[in-house]
Coordinates of C-alpha atoms in Angstrom, one line a residue:
Chain K
Q1 CA 65.1 71.3 224.8
K2 CA 67.5 69.4 227.2
E3 CA 71.1 70.9 227.6
V4 CA 72.6 67.0 226.4
E5 CA 70.8 65.4 223.8
Q6 CA 71.5 61.5 223.3
D7 CA 70.3 58.7 221.3
P8 CA 68.6 56.3 223.9
G9 CA 69.0 53.6 221.1
P10 CA 69.3 50.2 221.9
L11 CA 72.0 49.9 219.4
S12 CA 72.3 46.0 218.4
V13 CA 75.5 45.3 216.6
P14 CA 77.7 42.1 216.3
E15 CA 80.7 41.4 218.0
G16 CA 83.6 42.9 215.7
A17 CA 81.7 45.9 214.9
I18 CA 82.5 49.4 215.0
V19 CA 80.6 51.2 217.7
S20 CA 79.8 54.7 217.5
L21 CA 78.2 56.4 220.4
N22 CA 77.1 60.8 220.1
C23 CA 76.2 63.5 221.9
T24 CA 74.7 67.1 221.2
Y25 CA 75.1 69.6 223.9
S26 CA 73.4 73.4 223.7
N27 CA 75.9 74.8 226.8
S28 CA 79.0 76.8 225.6
A29 CA 80.2 76.8 228.9
F30 CA 81.0 72.9 229.1
Q31 CA 84.6 71.7 229.1
Y32 CA 84.8 68.7 230.5
F33 CA 83.7 65.8 229.1
M34 CA 82.8 62.0 229.9
W35 CA 82.1 58.8 229.4
Y36 CA 80.4 56.5 231.3
R37 CA 79.7 53.1 231.2
Q38 CA 77.1 51.2 232.9
Y39 CA 76.6 47.7 233.8
S40 CA 72.6 46.8 234.1
R41 CA 71.7 47.1 238.1
K42 CA 75.4 48.6 238.9
G43 CA 76.8 52.2 239.3
P44 CA 77.9 53.8 236.2
E45 CA 82.2 53.1 235.5
L46 CA 84.0 56.3 233.9
L47 CA 85.8 55.2 230.7
M48 CA 87.2 57.9 229.2
Y49 CA 87.9 61.5 230.1
T50 CA 89.0 64.7 228.1
Y51 CA 89.1 68.2 228.2
S52 CA 88.2 70.6 225.5
S53 CA 88.5 69.6 222.0
G54 CA 90.8 66.9 220.3
N55 CA 90.9 63.3 220.1
K56 CA 91.8 60.5 223.2
E57 CA 92.9 56.9 223.0
D58 CA 92.6 53.9 225.0
G59 CA 92.9 50.8 224.1
R60 CA 90.2 49.8 221.7
F61 CA 88.3 53.4 222.8
T62 CA 88.6 56.7 221.6
A63 CA 86.8 59.9 222.6
Q64 CA 86.8 62.9 220.2
V65 CA 84.9 66.2 221.0
D66 CA 84.3 69.0 218.6
K67 CA 83.0 72.0 220.7
S68 CA 83.2 74.1 217.7
S69 CA 80.2 72.1 216.6
K70 CA 79.1 70.7 220.4
Y71 CA 79.2 67.2 219.8
I72 CA 81.4 64.4 221.3
S73 CA 81.7 60.8 220.2
L74 CA 82.7 57.2 221.3
F75 CA 84.3 54.8 218.8
I76 CA 84.3 51.6 220.3
R77 CA 86.8 49.3 217.9
D78 CA 86.1 45.5 217.8
S79 CA 83.1 45.6 219.7
Q80 CA 82.6 42.7 222.4
P81 CA 79.6 41.1 224.3
S82 CA 82.0 42.6 227.3
D83 CA 81.0 46.2 225.7
S84 CA 77.0 45.5 226.3
A85 CA 76.1 48.3 229.0
T86 CA 74.7 51.7 228.7
Y87 CA 76.8 54.7 227.9
L88 CA 76.4 57.8 229.7
C89 CA 77.7 60.6 227.7
A90 CA 78.7 63.9 230.8
M91 CA 79.8 67.3 230.7
S92 CA 80.7 69.6 233.4
A93 CA 81.8 73.6 233.0
G94 CA 84.1 73.2 235.5
G95 CA 84.9 75.7 238.3
G96 CA 83.0 78.7 239.6
T97 CA 79.1 78.0 240.8
S98 CA 79.2 75.5 238.2
Y99 CA 81.6 73.3 240.1
G100 CA 81.3 70.0 240.1
K101 CA 77.7 69.3 239.0
L102 CA 78.0 66.7 235.6
T103 CA 75.0 66.8 233.2
F104 CA 74.4 63.7 231.6
G105 CA 72.8 62.5 228.5
Q106 CA 70.3 59.4 228.8
G107 CA 72.3 57.1 227.8
T108 CA 72.4 54.7 225.0
I109 CA 72.2 51.4 225.4
L110 CA 74.4 48.6 223.5
T111 CA 74.1 45.3 222.9
V112 CA 77.0 43.3 221.2
H113 CA 75.8 39.8 220.2
P114 CA 78.4 36.5 219.3
Chain V
D1 CA 89.8 48.4 248.6
G2 CA 89.1 52.2 248.3
G3 CA 85.8 52.4 246.8
I4 CA 81.8 53.3 247.6
T5 CA 79.5 52.2 249.5
Q6 CA 75.9 52.5 249.3
S7 CA 73.2 50.8 251.5
P8 CA 71.0 48.9 251.2
K9 CA 70.6 47.9 247.4
Y10 CA 66.8 47.0 247.6
L11 CA 64.4 48.9 249.6
F12 CA 60.9 49.2 249.7
R13 CA 58.6 52.1 250.9
K14 CA 55.1 52.1 252.1
E15 CA 53.4 55.5 251.4
G16 CA 53.7 58.6 254.2
Q17 CA 57.3 57.1 255.2
N18 CA 60.5 58.8 255.1
V19 CA 63.1 56.5 254.4
T20 CA 67.3 57.3 254.7
L21 CA 69.6 55.5 252.1
S22 CA 73.7 55.1 253.3
C23 CA 76.5 56.6 251.3
E24 CA 80.0 56.1 252.1
Q25 CA 83.1 56.3 250.8
N26 CA 86.8 56.0 252.1
L27 CA 88.2 57.5 249.1
N28 CA 89.1 60.7 251.3
H29 CA 86.8 62.7 248.5
D30 CA 85.4 66.2 249.5
A31 CA 82.7 65.8 247.2
M32 CA 80.0 64.1 247.4
Y33 CA 76.6 64.0 245.2
W34 CA 73.6 62.3 245.1
Y35 CA 71.5 61.3 242.1
R36 CA 68.2 59.9 240.8
Q37 CA 68.3 57.7 237.7
D38 CA 64.9 56.8 236.0
P39 CA 64.8 55.1 232.5
G40 CA 65.1 57.0 229.4
Q41 CA 66.0 60.1 231.3
G42 CA 69.7 59.3 232.4
L43 CA 71.1 60.9 235.9
R44 CA 69.6 64.0 237.8
L45 CA 71.3 65.5 240.6
I46 CA 69.7 65.8 243.8
Y47 CA 71.9 66.9 246.4
Y48 CA 75.9 67.8 246.3
S49 CA 78.4 68.9 248.9
Q50 CA 81.7 70.3 248.8
I51 CA 82.8 69.8 252.5
V52 CA 81.6 68.9 255.3
N53 CA 78.6 70.5 256.8
D54 CA 77.8 72.5 253.5
F55 CA 75.9 71.0 250.5
Q56 CA 73.4 72.7 248.1
K57 CA 70.9 71.8 246.3
G58 CA 70.5 70.0 242.6
D59 CA 67.8 70.2 239.6
I60 CA 65.7 68.0 241.6
A61 CA 65.9 68.6 245.5
E62 CA 61.8 68.9 246.2
G63 CA 61.3 66.4 248.4
Y64 CA 64.8 65.4 249.6
S65 CA 67.0 66.3 251.9
V66 CA 71.2 65.0 253.0
S67 CA 73.2 66.3 255.9
R68 CA 77.0 65.8 255.5
E69 CA 78.6 65.6 259.0
K70 CA 81.7 63.6 258.0
K71 CA 83.9 63.7 255.0
E72 CA 83.2 60.5 254.4
S73 CA 79.3 59.9 254.7
F74 CA 76.6 61.6 253.1
P75 CA 73.1 60.4 253.6
L76 CA 70.3 60.8 251.7
T77 CA 67.0 61.2 253.0
V78 CA 63.4 61.2 250.5
T79 CA 60.6 62.3 252.3
S80 CA 56.8 61.8 252.5
A81 CA 56.9 65.2 250.3
Q82 CA 58.4 63.2 247.1
K83 CA 55.9 62.1 245.1
N84 CA 57.4 59.8 243.0
P85 CA 60.1 58.5 244.8
T86 CA 60.5 54.7 243.0
A87 CA 63.8 54.7 240.8
F88 CA 67.8 54.3 241.5
Y89 CA 69.5 56.7 243.6
L90 CA 73.2 56.6 242.7
C91 CA 75.9 58.5 245.5
A92 CA 79.2 59.9 244.0
S93 CA 82.3 61.6 244.9
S94 CA 85.1 62.8 243.8
I95 CA 88.7 64.8 244.6
D96 CA 88.4 68.7 245.5
R97 CA 89.7 70.2 242.5
Y98 CA 91.0 73.3 244.3
R99 CA 93.6 71.1 245.9
G100 CA 95.3 70.9 242.6
H101 CA 93.2 68.0 240.6
P102 CA 92.3 69.1 237.6
T103 CA 89.7 67.3 237.5
D104 CA 85.4 67.5 237.8
T105 CA 86.4 63.1 237.8
Q106 CA 83.0 61.3 239.6
Y107 CA 83.3 57.9 241.1
F108 CA 80.3 56.2 241.3
G109 CA 78.9 53.4 244.6
P110 CA 76.7 50.6 243.1
G111 CA 73.6 52.3 243.4
T112 CA 69.8 51.8 245.8
R113 CA 66.7 50.8 244.0
L114 CA 64.0 52.2 246.1
T115 CA 60.2 50.8 245.3
V116 CA 57.0 53.0 246.5
L117 CA 54.9 49.7 247.5

């Protein structure tokens, strides 16, 4: 079993839809949670970053972390064709011997059609 | 402009050859990383370095080697021992959290696509 599981999709939605992307994980030491967006043939760019449990909102994007369920989500409101990309969740235990080591999900391919 | 650059963008290798991928950053970050990305498998860590002249193996280091002689540079060599090197290679860097930055956030370069002929 992988430490981080992410539904690879692909996910296709109409413009304006609310998109929900999810990851589950098994390592209870993870406490830093990130979402990266990766356009085709490009490097990933950091979209959202959260520490421990809770919600964080940034414009049309909301990240949720539920450590008790080992489940994280990214919501995209009013989705746009420019949101079409692969979305990668990543997490880290931070500090100690696992310093700087991110564990990534497989990525979800999202297409928003006009 | 501050950022991470990788070169070349595309690289072709013949069987039995070693090739070196370049990664340079001018963000003054201490830590640097190399990942490999294959379709449907996300990113897997090859090597990482927290400080100059020091580096550690990641999850899939076999067939790869690195050096960290300068803070700005972290080249990756794909050796002939790597049996399946065709992949998209990504370099990343991050601030050293022990200097007071409470984050493991990594920033990525544009990637190098390596193909074995």
